[in-house]
Amino acid sequence: AQSVTQLGSHVSVSEGALVLLRCNYSSSVPPYLFWYVQYPNQGLQLLLKYTSAATLVKGINGFEAEFKKSETSFHLTKPSAHMSDAAEYFCAVSDRGGADGLTFGKGTHLIIQP
Amino acid sequence: DTGVSQDPRHKITKRGQNVTFRCDPISEHNRLYWYRQTLGQGPEFLTYFQNEAQLEKSRLLSDRFSAERPKGSFSTLEIQRTEQGDSAMYLCASSLVQNTQYFGPGTRLTVL
């Protein structure tokens, strides 16, 4: 069975500082991995996805994530936080190329301090 | 491409009543998914369709829940005899086979 663990239910950073949101997964087969962002009272928007090509994946809004098989991790980073980045972030895993139901982590609430 | 739409956006009902939600996927997306999201949690998979066929159901989908996609386009999710524990955001997503799932804005259900 696949699972996702997001360390830290809340992460607070100053505007302009590095953003690091942690995600560890377990999967019995090579996984497909996703990061989604959710703003209040809205659905989920895809930030980026890993599909077994390049291990460093670039997404929208300046975010990127690196797949590390040895650490079973897929952490999300952004060099410089902006106030508009404040939202809930979810990591998700699929072992069938995203064609099945995704398994999500519990989410990390990102707070940006001015 | 107008995105995934869901109706209604909010639903308040009394315990024991039946409710039905609708999801319209992105046109030409042949896969449609339903998820449930409770406060402070990530979305949990309920079921998905490929065209009109329901291919997988989570054990979270009790017998009070039923989903349909009769013509392979829009889908409905019905909850019978609602319970307070059914209060959640119900999310719909659509995709082409083995591709990114695009989510709708969700229907927030409150059971009193």
JSON list of C-alpha atoms in Angstrom, two decimals:
[
{"chain": "A", "resi": 1, "resn": "ALA", "atom": "CA", "xyz": [0.00, 0.00, 0.00]},
{"chain": "A", "resi": 2, "resn": "GLN", "atom": "CA", "xyz": [1.18, 3.49, -0.75]},
{"chain": "A", "resi": 3, "resn": "SER", "atom": "CA", "xyz": [1.31, 6.31, 1.77]},
{"chain": "A", "resi": 4, "resn": "VAL", "atom": "CA", "xyz": [2.54, 9.88, 2.16]},
{"chain": "A", "resi": 5, "resn": "THR", "atom": "CA", "xyz": [3.91, 11.63, 5.22]},
{"chain": "A", "resi": 6, "resn": "GLN", "atom": "CA", "xyz": [4.21, 15.40, 5.32]},
{"chain": "A", "resi": 7, "resn": "LEU", "atom": "CA", "xyz": [6.37, 16.56, 8.19]},
{"chain": "A", "resi": 8, "resn": "GLY", "atom": "CA", "xyz": [5.06, 19.69, 9.85]},
{"chain": "A", "resi": 9, "resn": "SER", "atom": "CA", "xyz": [1.38, 20.59, 9.72]},
{"chain": "A", "resi": 10, "resn": "HIS", "atom": "CA", "xyz": [2.37, 24.28, 9.80]},
{"chain": "A", "resi": 11, "resn": "VAL", "atom": "CA", "xyz": [5.48, 25.96, 8.40]},
{"chain": "A", "resi": 12, "resn": "SER", "atom": "CA", "xyz": [6.17, 29.65, 8.90]},
{"chain": "A", "resi": 13, "resn": "VAL", "atom": "CA", "xyz": [8.76, 31.59, 6.89]},
{"chain": "A", "resi": 14, "resn": "SER", "atom": "CA", "xyz": [9.54, 35.24, 6.36]},
{"chain": "A", "resi": 15, "resn": "GLU", "atom": "CA", "xyz": [8.81, 36.88, 3.04]},
{"chain": "A", "resi": 16, "resn": "GLY", "atom": "CA", "xyz": [11.85, 36.44, 0.82]},
{"chain": "A", "resi": 17, "resn": "ALA", "atom": "CA", "xyz": [13.15, 33.42, 2.73]},
{"chain": "A", "resi": 18, "resn": "LEU", "atom": "CA", "xyz": [13.56, 29.87, 1.47]},
{"chain": "A", "resi": 19, "resn": "VAL", "atom": "CA", "xyz": [10.49, 27.66, 1.53]},
{"chain": "A", "resi": 20, "resn": "LEU", "atom": "CA", "xyz": [11.00, 23.95, 2.29]},
{"chain": "A", "resi": 21, "resn": "LEU", "atom": "CA", "xyz": [8.02, 21.62, 2.64]},
{"chain": "A", "resi": 22, "resn": "ARG", "atom": "CA", "xyz": [8.82, 17.99, 3.37]},
{"chain": "A", "resi": 23, "resn": "CYS", "atom": "CA", "xyz": [7.21, 14.91, 1.86]},
{"chain": "A", "resi": 24, "resn": "ASN", "atom": "CA", "xyz": [8.17, 11.27, 2.31]},
{"chain": "A", "resi": 25, "resn": "TYR", "atom": "CA", "xyz": [6.38, 8.45, 0.54]},
{"chain": "A", "resi": 26, "resn": "SER", "atom": "CA", "xyz": [6.15, 4.71, 0.53]},
{"chain": "A", "resi": 27, "resn": "SER", "atom": "CA", "xyz": [5.27, 2.73, -2.56]},
{"chain": "A", "resi": 28, "resn": "SER", "atom": "CA", "xyz": [5.86, -0.84, -3.67]},
{"chain": "A", "resi": 29, "resn": "VAL", "atom": "CA", "xyz": [6.52, 0.25, -7.25]},
{"chain": "A", "resi": 30, "resn": "PRO", "atom": "CA", "xyz": [8.21, 3.29, -8.80]},
{"chain": "A", "resi": 31, "resn": "PRO", "atom": "CA", "xyz": [5.86, 6.08, -7.88]},
{"chain": "A", "resi": 32, "resn": "TYR", "atom": "CA", "xyz": [4.40, 9.07, -9.58]},
{"chain": "A", "resi": 33, "resn": "LEU", "atom": "CA", "xyz": [4.52, 12.01, -7.16]},
{"chain": "A", "resi": 34, "resn": "PHE", "atom": "CA", "xyz": [2.59, 15.26, -7.11]},
{"chain": "A", "resi": 35, "resn": "TRP", "atom": "CA", "xyz": [2.43, 18.53, -5.22]},
{"chain": "A", "resi": 36, "resn": "TYR", "atom": "CA", "xyz": [-0.87, 20.39, -5.14]},
{"chain": "A", "resi": 37, "resn": "VAL", "atom": "CA", "xyz": [-1.72, 23.77, -3.59]},
{"chain": "A", "resi": 38, "resn": "GLN", "atom": "CA", "xyz": [-5.09, 24.68, -2.12]},
{"chain": "A", "resi": 39, "resn": "TYR", "atom": "CA", "xyz": [-6.19, 28.23, -1.37]},
{"chain": "A", "resi": 40, "resn": "PRO", "atom": "CA", "xyz": [-9.07, 28.81, 1.08]},
{"chain": "A", "resi": 41, "resn": "ASN", "atom": "CA", "xyz": [-12.43, 27.54, -0.16]},
{"chain": "A", "resi": 42, "resn": "GLN", "atom": "CA", "xyz": [-10.97, 26.42, -3.46]},
{"chain": "A", "resi": 43, "resn": "GLY", "atom": "CA", "xyz": [-10.06, 23.15, -5.12]},
{"chain": "A", "resi": 44, "resn": "LEU", "atom": "CA", "xyz": [-6.56, 21.84, -5.61]},
{"chain": "A", "resi": 45, "resn": "GLN", "atom": "CA", "xyz": [-4.17, 23.21, -8.21]},
{"chain": "A", "resi": 46, "resn": "LEU", "atom": "CA", "xyz": [-1.26, 21.17, -9.51]},
{"chain": "A", "resi": 47, "resn": "LEU", "atom": "CA", "xyz": [2.14, 22.70, -8.77]},
{"chain": "A", "resi": 48, "resn": "LEU", "atom": "CA", "xyz": [4.32, 19.97, -10.25]},
{"chain": "A", "resi": 49, "resn": "LYS", "atom": "CA", "xyz": [4.63, 16.23, -10.81]},
{"chain": "A", "resi": 50, "resn": "TYR", "atom": "CA", "xyz": [7.36, 13.60, -10.99]},
{"chain": "A", "resi": 51, "resn": "THR", "atom": "CA", "xyz": [6.90, 10.91, -13.62]},
{"chain": "A", "resi": 52, "resn": "SER", "atom": "CA", "xyz": [10.25, 9.05, -13.56]},
{"chain": "A", "resi": 53, "resn": "ALA", "atom": "CA", "xyz": [11.99, 11.39, -15.97]},
{"chain": "A", "resi": 54, "resn": "ALA", "atom": "CA", "xyz": [14.24, 14.09, -14.47]},
{"chain": "A", "resi": 55, "resn": "THR", "atom": "CA", "xyz": [14.62, 13.85, -10.69]},
{"chain": "A", "resi": 56, "resn": "LEU", "atom": "CA", "xyz": [14.51, 17.65, -10.31]},
{"chain": "A", "resi": 57, "resn": "VAL", "atom": "CA", "xyz": [11.09, 18.88, -11.31]},
{"chain": "A", "resi": 58, "resn": "LYS", "atom": "CA", "xyz": [10.22, 22.51, -11.90]},
{"chain": "A", "resi": 59, "resn": "GLY", "atom": "CA", "xyz": [6.67, 23.68, -11.42]},
{"chain": "A", "resi": 60, "resn": "ILE", "atom": "CA", "xyz": [4.60, 26.80, -11.47]},
{"chain": "A", "resi": 61, "resn": "ASN", "atom": "CA", "xyz": [5.11, 29.93, -9.36]},
{"chain": "A", "resi": 62, "resn": "GLY", "atom": "CA", "xyz": [8.83, 29.25, -8.90]},
{"chain": "A", "resi": 63, "resn": "PHE", "atom": "CA", "xyz": [8.42, 25.97, -7.01]},
{"chain": "A", "resi": 64, "resn": "GLU", "atom": "CA", "xyz": [10.53, 22.90, -7.61]},
{"chain": "A", "resi": 65, "resn": "ALA", "atom": "CA", "xyz": [10.92, 19.47, -6.04]},
{"chain": "A", "resi": 66, "resn": "GLU", "atom": "CA", "xyz": [13.62, 16.81, -6.09]},
{"chain": "A", "resi": 67, "resn": "PHE", "atom": "CA", "xyz": [12.90, 13.08, -6.15]},
{"chain": "A", "resi": 68, "resn": "LYS", "atom": "CA", "xyz": [15.36, 11.15, -3.97]},
{"chain": "A", "resi": 69, "resn": "LYS", "atom": "CA", "xyz": [14.75, 7.42, -4.19]},
{"chain": "A", "resi": 70, "resn": "SER", "atom": "CA", "xyz": [17.29, 6.55, -1.50]},
{"chain": "A", "resi": 71, "resn": "GLU", "atom": "CA", "xyz": [15.51, 8.82, 0.97]},
{"chain": "A", "resi": 72, "resn": "THR", "atom": "CA", "xyz": [11.99, 8.13, -0.39]},
{"chain": "A", "resi": 73, "resn": "SER", "atom": "CA", "xyz": [11.49, 11.88, -0.39]},
{"chain": "A", "resi": 74, "resn": "PHE", "atom": "CA", "xyz": [10.00, 14.51, -2.66]},
{"chain": "A", "resi": 75, "resn": "HIS", "atom": "CA", "xyz": [10.49, 17.80, -0.83]},
{"chain": "A", "resi": 76, "resn": "LEU", "atom": "CA", "xyz": [9.09, 21.04, -2.26]},
{"chain": "A", "resi": 77, "resn": "THR", "atom": "CA", "xyz": [11.22, 24.19, -2.32]},
{"chain": "A", "resi": 78, "resn": "LYS", "atom": "CA", "xyz": [11.05, 27.80, -3.43]},
{"chain": "A", "resi": 79, "resn": "PRO", "atom": "CA", "xyz": [14.07, 30.11, -3.12]},
{"chain": "A", "resi": 80, "resn": "SER", "atom": "CA", "xyz": [12.16, 33.21, -2.08]},
{"chain": "A", "resi": 81, "resn": "ALA", "atom": "CA", "xyz": [8.75, 33.20, -0.43]},
{"chain": "A", "resi": 82, "resn": "HIS", "atom": "CA", "xyz": [6.04, 35.63, -1.47]},
{"chain": "A", "resi": 83, "resn": "MET", "atom": "CA", "xyz": [2.98, 36.62, 0.51]},
{"chain": "A", "resi": 84, "resn": "SER", "atom": "CA", "xyz": [0.79, 35.05, -2.17]},
{"chain": "A", "resi": 85, "resn": "ASP", "atom": "CA", "xyz": [2.35, 31.63, -1.42]},
{"chain": "A", "resi": 86, "resn": "ALA", "atom": "CA", "xyz": [0.38, 31.38, 1.82]},
{"chain": "A", "resi": 87, "resn": "ALA", "atom": "CA", "xyz": [-1.84, 28.33, 1.34]},
{"chain": "A", "resi": 88, "resn": "GLU", "atom": "CA", "xyz": [-2.22, 24.62, 2.11]},
{"chain": "A", "resi": 89, "resn": "TYR", "atom": "CA", "xyz": [0.16, 22.30, 0.27]},
{"chain": "A", "resi": 90, "resn": "PHE", "atom": "CA", "xyz": [-0.48, 18.62, -0.34]},
{"chain": "A", "resi": 91, "resn": "CYS", "atom": "CA", "xyz": [1.90, 15.91, -1.50]},
{"chain": "A", "resi": 92, "resn": "ALA", "atom": "CA", "xyz": [0.33, 12.92, -3.27]},
{"chain": "A", "resi": 93, "resn": "VAL", "atom": "CA", "xyz": [1.48, 9.57, -4.64]},
{"chain": "A", "resi": 94, "resn": "SER", "atom": "CA", "xyz": [0.21, 7.22, -7.31]},
{"chain": "A", "resi": 95, "resn": "ASP", "atom": "CA", "xyz": [1.59, 3.84, -8.24]},
{"chain": "A", "resi": 96, "resn": "ARG", "atom": "CA", "xyz": [-0.30, 3.68, -11.52]},
{"chain": "A", "resi": 97, "resn": "GLY", "atom": "CA", "xyz": [0.91, 6.78, -13.26]},
{"chain": "A", "resi": 98, "resn": "GLY", "atom": "CA", "xyz": [-1.77, 9.01, -11.80]},
{"chain": "A", "resi": 99, "resn": "ALA", "atom": "CA", "xyz": [-4.48, 6.99, -13.48]},
{"chain": "A", "resi": 100, "resn": "ASP", "atom": "CA", "xyz": [-5.94, 5.79, -10.20]},
{"chain": "A", "resi": 101, "resn": "GLY", "atom": "CA", "xyz": [-7.03, 7.49, -7.05]},
{"chain": "A", "resi": 102, "resn": "LEU", "atom": "CA", "xyz": [-4.23, 9.55, -5.54]},
{"chain": "A", "resi": 103, "resn": "THR", "atom": "CA", "xyz": [-3.09, 9.05, -1.95]},
{"chain": "A", "resi": 104, "resn": "PHE", "atom": "CA", "xyz": [-2.57, 12.41, -0.27]},
{"chain": "A", "resi": 105, "resn": "GLY", "atom": "CA", "xyz": [-0.65, 13.52, 2.78]},
{"chain": "A", "resi": 106, "resn": "LYS", "atom": "CA", "xyz": [-2.37, 15.49, 5.51]},
{"chain": "A", "resi": 107, "resn": "GLY", "atom": "CA", "xyz": [-1.08, 18.77, 4.15]},
{"chain": "A", "resi": 108, "resn": "THR", "atom": "CA", "xyz": [1.20, 21.56, 5.32]},
{"chain": "A", "resi": 109, "resn": "HIS", "atom": "CA", "xyz": [-0.14, 25.02, 5.98]},
{"chain": "A", "resi": 110, "resn": "LEU", "atom": "CA", "xyz": [2.42, 27.58, 4.78]},
{"chain": "A", "resi": 111, "resn": "ILE", "atom": "CA", "xyz": [2.42, 30.89, 6.63]},
{"chain": "A", "resi": 112, "resn": "ILE", "atom": "CA", "xyz": [4.36, 33.84, 5.25]},
{"chain": "A", "resi": 113, "resn": "GLN", "atom": "CA", "xyz": [5.48, 36.45, 7.77]},
{"chain": "A", "resi": 114, "resn": "PRO", "atom": "CA", "xyz": [5.90, 40.01, 6.42]},
{"chain": "B", "resi": 1, "resn": "ASP", "atom": "CA", "xyz": [-11.58, 24.54, -21.51]},
{"chain": "B", "resi": 2, "resn": "THR", "atom": "CA", "xyz": [-13.67, 25.86, -18.63]},
{"chain": "B", "resi": 3, "resn": "GLY", "atom": "CA", "xyz": [-12.27, 23.58, -15.94]},
{"chain": "B", "resi": 4, "resn": "VAL", "atom": "CA", "xyz": [-14.03, 21.15, -13.65]},
{"chain": "B", "resi": 5, "resn": "SER", "atom": "CA", "xyz": [-17.24, 22.53, -12.18]},
{"chain": "B", "resi": 6, "resn": "GLN", "atom": "CA", "xyz": [-19.24, 21.32, -9.20]},
{"chain": "B", "resi": 7, "resn": "ASP", "atom": "CA", "xyz": [-22.73, 22.13, -8.05]},
{"chain": "B", "resi": 8, "resn": "PRO", "atom": "CA", "xyz": [-23.77, 23.16, -5.49]},
{"chain": "B", "resi": 9, "resn": "ARG", "atom": "CA", "xyz": [-20.79, 24.81, -3.83]},
{"chain": "B", "resi": 10, "resn": "HIS", "atom": "CA", "xyz": [-22.39, 24.58, -0.42]},
{"chain": "B", "resi": 11, "resn": "LYS", "atom": "CA", "xyz": [-25.09, 22.31, 0.96]},
{"chain": "B", "resi": 12, "resn": "ILE", "atom": "CA", "xyz": [-26.59, 22.33, 4.44]},
{"chain": "B", "resi": 13, "resn": "THR", "atom": "CA", "xyz": [-28.88, 19.47, 5.30]},
{"chain": "B", "resi": 14, "resn": "LYS", "atom": "CA", "xyz": [-30.42, 17.78, 8.30]},
{"chain": "B", "resi": 15, "resn": "ARG", "atom": "CA", "xyz": [-29.32, 14.37, 9.47]},
{"chain": "B", "resi": 16, "resn": "GLY", "atom": "CA", "xyz": [-31.22, 11.63, 7.70]},
{"chain": "B", "resi": 17, "resn": "GLN", "atom": "CA", "xyz": [-31.86, 13.57, 4.50]},
{"chain": "B", "resi": 18, "resn": "ASN", "atom": "CA", "xyz": [-30.52, 12.55, 1.10]},
{"chain": "B", "resi": 19, "resn": "VAL", "atom": "CA", "xyz": [-28.25, 14.84, -0.88]},
{"chain": "B", "resi": 20, "resn": "THR", "atom": "CA", "xyz": [-26.92, 14.76, -4.44]},
{"chain": "B", "resi": 21, "resn": "PHE", "atom": "CA", "xyz": [-23.92, 16.56, -5.87]},
{"chain": "B", "resi": 22, "resn": "ARG", "atom": "CA", "xyz": [-23.03, 17.09, -9.50]},
{"chain": "B", "resi": 23, "resn": "CYS", "atom": "CA", "xyz": [-19.64, 17.27, -11.20]},
{"chain": "B", "resi": 24, "resn": "ASP", "atom": "CA", "xyz": [-18.98, 18.39, -14.78]},
{"chain": "B", "resi": 25, "resn": "PRO", "atom": "CA", "xyz": [-15.48, 17.39, -15.91]},
{"chain": "B", "resi": 26, "resn": "ILE", "atom": "CA", "xyz": [-13.26, 19.07, -18.45]},
{"chain": "B", "resi": 27, "resn": "SER", "atom": "CA", "xyz": [-14.67, 18.16, -21.84]},
{"chain": "B", "resi": 28, "resn": "GLU", "atom": "CA", "xyz": [-13.08, 15.08, -23.41]},
{"chain": "B", "resi": 29, "resn": "HIS", "atom": "CA", "xyz": [-11.60, 13.93, -20.11]},
{"chain": "B", "resi": 30, "resn": "ASN", "atom": "CA", "xyz": [-12.58, 10.30, -19.88]},
{"chain": "B", "resi": 31, "resn": "ARG", "atom": "CA", "xyz": [-11.66, 9.75, -16.24]},
{"chain": "B", "resi": 32, "resn": "LEU", "atom": "CA", "xyz": [-13.59, 11.27, -13.36]},
{"chain": "B", "resi": 33, "resn": "TYR", "atom": "CA", "xyz": [-12.73, 10.96, -9.67]},
{"chain": "B", "resi": 34, "resn": "TRP", "atom": "CA", "xyz": [-14.48, 11.73, -6.38]},
{"chain": "B", "resi": 35, "resn": "TYR", "atom": "CA", "xyz": [-12.62, 12.54, -3.17]},
{"chain": "B", "resi": 36, "resn": "ARG", "atom": "CA", "xyz": [-13.68, 13.56, 0.32]},
{"chain": "B", "resi": 37, "resn": "GLN", "atom": "CA", "xyz": [-11.73, 16.07, 2.39]},
{"chain": "B", "resi": 38, "resn": "THR", "atom": "CA", "xyz": [-12.42, 16.64, 6.09]},
{"chain": "B", "resi": 39, "resn": "LEU", "atom": "CA", "xyz": [-11.10, 19.59, 8.05]},
{"chain": "B", "resi": 40, "resn": "GLY", "atom": "CA", "xyz": [-7.36, 19.49, 8.52]},
{"chain": "B", "resi": 41, "resn": "GLN", "atom": "CA", "xyz": [-6.88, 16.42, 6.33]},
{"chain": "B", "resi": 42, "resn": "GLY", "atom": "CA", "xyz": [-5.83, 15.70, 2.80]},
{"chain": "B", "resi": 43, "resn": "PRO", "atom": "CA", "xyz": [-8.35, 14.49, 0.23]},
{"chain": "B", "resi": 44, "resn": "GLU", "atom": "CA", "xyz": [-9.30, 10.81, 0.47]},
{"chain": "B", "resi": 45, "resn": "PHE", "atom": "CA", "xyz": [-10.14, 8.85, -2.66]},
{"chain": "B", "resi": 46, "resn": "LEU", "atom": "CA", "xyz": [-13.72, 7.58, -2.95]},
{"chain": "B", "resi": 47, "resn": "THR", "atom": "CA", "xyz": [-14.23, 6.29, -6.48]},
{"chain": "B", "resi": 48, "resn": "TYR", "atom": "CA", "xyz": [-13.44, 6.82, -10.14]},
{"chain": "B", "resi": 49, "resn": "PHE", "atom": "CA", "xyz": [-14.97, 6.30, -13.56]},
{"chain": "B", "resi": 50, "resn": "GLN", "atom": "CA", "xyz": [-13.52, 5.70, -16.97]},
{"chain": "B", "resi": 51, "resn": "ASN", "atom": "CA", "xyz": [-16.20, 6.90, -19.33]},
{"chain": "B", "resi": 52, "resn": "GLU", "atom": "CA", "xyz": [-19.41, 5.50, -17.81]},
{"chain": "B", "resi": 53, "resn": "ALA", "atom": "CA", "xyz": [-17.79, 2.53, -16.07]},
{"chain": "B", "resi": 54, "resn": "GLN", "atom": "CA", "xyz": [-17.09, 2.75, -12.34]},
{"chain": "B", "resi": 55, "resn": "LEU", "atom": "CA", "xyz": [-13.69, 1.06, -12.09]},
{"chain": "B", "resi": 56, "resn": "GLU", "atom": "CA", "xyz": [-12.74, 1.37, -8.45]},
{"chain": "B", "resi": 57, "resn": "LYS", "atom": "CA", "xyz": [-14.43, 2.11, -5.14]},
{"chain": "B", "resi": 58, "resn": "SER", "atom": "CA", "xyz": [-12.69, 2.85, -1.87]},
{"chain": "B", "resi": 59, "resn": "ARG", "atom": "CA", "xyz": [-13.80, 1.10, 1.30]},
{"chain": "B", "resi": 60, "resn": "LEU", "atom": "CA", "xyz": [-14.68, 4.63, 2.47]},
{"chain": "B", "resi": 61, "resn": "LEU", "atom": "CA", "xyz": [-17.62, 4.50, 0.06]},
{"chain": "B", "resi": 62, "resn": "SER", "atom": "CA", "xyz": [-20.25, 2.96, 2.32]},
{"chain": "B", "resi": 63, "resn": "ASP", "atom": "CA", "xyz": [-23.50, 1.57, 0.97]},
{"chain": "B", "resi": 64, "resn": "ARG", "atom": "CA", "xyz": [-25.16, 4.94, 1.69]},
{"chain": "B", "resi": 65, "resn": "PHE", "atom": "CA", "xyz": [-23.02, 6.46, -1.05]},
{"chain": "B", "resi": 66, "resn": "SER", "atom": "CA", "xyz": [-23.65, 5.95, -4.74]},
{"chain": "B", "resi": 67, "resn": "ALA", "atom": "CA", "xyz": [-22.00, 7.53, -7.74]},
{"chain": "B", "resi": 68, "resn": "GLU", "atom": "CA", "xyz": [-23.04, 7.48, -11.37]},
{"chain": "B", "resi": 69, "resn": "ARG", "atom": "CA", "xyz": [-21.77, 8.73, -14.67]},
{"chain": "B", "resi": 70, "resn": "PRO", "atom": "CA", "xyz": [-24.52, 7.61, -17.00]},
{"chain": "B", "resi": 71, "resn": "LYS", "atom": "CA", "xyz": [-23.33, 9.01, -20.32]},
{"chain": "B", "resi": 72, "resn": "GLY", "atom": "CA", "xyz": [-19.66, 9.29, -19.59]},
{"chain": "B", "resi": 73, "resn": "SER", "atom": "CA", "xyz": [-19.87, 13.04, -19.15]},
{"chain": "B", "resi": 74, "resn": "PHE", "atom": "CA", "xyz": [-21.12, 14.56, -15.87]},
{"chain": "B", "resi": 75, "resn": "SER", "atom": "CA", "xyz": [-21.29, 12.54, -12.67]},
{"chain": "B", "resi": 76, "resn": "THR", "atom": "CA", "xyz": [-23.48, 12.60, -9.57]},
{"chain": "B", "resi": 77, "resn": "LEU", "atom": "CA", "xyz": [-22.65, 11.54, -6.04]},
{"chain": "B", "resi": 78, "resn": "GLU", "atom": "CA", "xyz": [-25.60, 10.76, -3.79]},
{"chain": "B", "resi": 79, "resn": "ILE", "atom": "CA", "xyz": [-25.49, 10.29, -0.05]},
{"chain": "B", "resi": 80, "resn": "GLN", "atom": "CA", "xyz": [-28.52, 8.67, 1.51]},
{"chain": "B", "resi": 81, "resn": "ARG", "atom": "CA", "xyz": [-29.57, 9.07, 5.15]},
{"chain": "B", "resi": 82, "resn": "THR", "atom": "CA", "xyz": [-26.83, 11.60, 5.84]},
{"chain": "B", "resi": 83, "resn": "GLU", "atom": "CA", "xyz": [-24.96, 11.49, 9.14]},
{"chain": "B", "resi": 84, "resn": "GLN", "atom": "CA", "xyz": [-22.99, 14.22, 10.88]},
{"chain": "B", "resi": 85, "resn": "GLY", "atom": "CA", "xyz": [-19.81, 12.36, 10.03]},
{"chain": "B", "resi": 86, "resn": "ASP", "atom": "CA", "xyz": [-20.55, 12.96, 6.36]},
{"chain": "B", "resi": 87, "resn": "SER", "atom": "CA", "xyz": [-19.82, 16.67, 6.80]},
{"chain": "B", "resi": 88, "resn": "ALA", "atom": "CA", "xyz": [-16.85, 17.36, 4.53]},
{"chain": "B", "resi": 89, "resn": "MET", "atom": "CA", "xyz": [-15.72, 18.92, 1.28]},
{"chain": "B", "resi": 90, "resn": "TYR", "atom": "CA", "xyz": [-16.48, 16.64, -1.67]},
{"chain": "B", "resi": 91, "resn": "LEU", "atom": "CA", "xyz": [-14.00, 17.15, -4.50]},
{"chain": "B", "resi": 92, "resn": "CYS", "atom": "CA", "xyz": [-14.28, 16.03, -8.09]},
{"chain": "B", "resi": 93, "resn": "ALA", "atom": "CA", "xyz": [-11.37, 15.71, -10.49]},
{"chain": "B", "resi": 94, "resn": "SER", "atom": "CA", "xyz": [-11.01, 14.70, -14.11]},
{"chain": "B", "resi": 95, "resn": "SER", "atom": "CA", "xyz": [-8.18, 13.54, -16.34]},
{"chain": "B", "resi": 96, "resn": "LEU", "atom": "CA", "xyz": [-7.24, 11.82, -19.51]},
{"chain": "B", "resi": 97, "resn": "VAL", "atom": "CA", "xyz": [-6.03, 8.31, -18.85]},
{"chain": "B", "resi": 98, "resn": "GLN", "atom": "CA", "xyz": [-2.65, 8.34, -17.06]},
{"chain": "B", "resi": 99, "resn": "ASN", "atom": "CA", "xyz": [-2.44, 12.07, -16.89]},
{"chain": "B", "resi": 100, "resn": "THR", "atom": "CA", "xyz": [-2.79, 14.90, -14.42]},
{"chain": "B", "resi": 101, "resn": "GLN", "atom": "CA", "xyz": [-5.96, 15.10, -12.35]},
{"chain": "B", "resi": 102, "resn": "TYR", "atom": "CA", "xyz": [-7.59, 18.53, -12.45]},
{"chain": "B", "resi": 103, "resn": "PHE", "atom": "CA", "xyz": [-9.77, 19.38, -9.48]},
{"chain": "B", "resi": 104, "resn": "GLY", "atom": "CA", "xyz": [-12.99, 21.30, -9.20]},
{"chain": "B", "resi": 105, "resn": "PRO", "atom": "CA", "xyz": [-13.76, 23.83, -6.44]},
{"chain": "B", "resi": 106, "resn": "GLY", "atom": "CA", "xyz": [-15.59, 21.26, -4.32]},
{"chain": "B", "resi": 107, "resn": "THR", "atom": "CA", "xyz": [-18.98, 21.01, -2.63]},
{"chain": "B", "resi": 108, "resn": "ARG", "atom": "CA", "xyz": [-18.96, 21.70, 1.08]},
{"chain": "B", "resi": 109, "resn": "LEU", "atom": "CA", "xyz": [-21.54, 19.59, 2.92]},
{"chain": "B", "resi": 110, "resn": "THR", "atom": "CA", "xyz": [-22.72, 20.43, 6.42]},
{"chain": "B", "resi": 111, "resn": "VAL", "atom": "CA", "xyz": [-24.99, 17.93, 8.15]},
{"chain": "B", "resi": 112, "resn": "LEU", "atom": "CA", "xyz": [-26.84, 19.34, 11.14]}
]
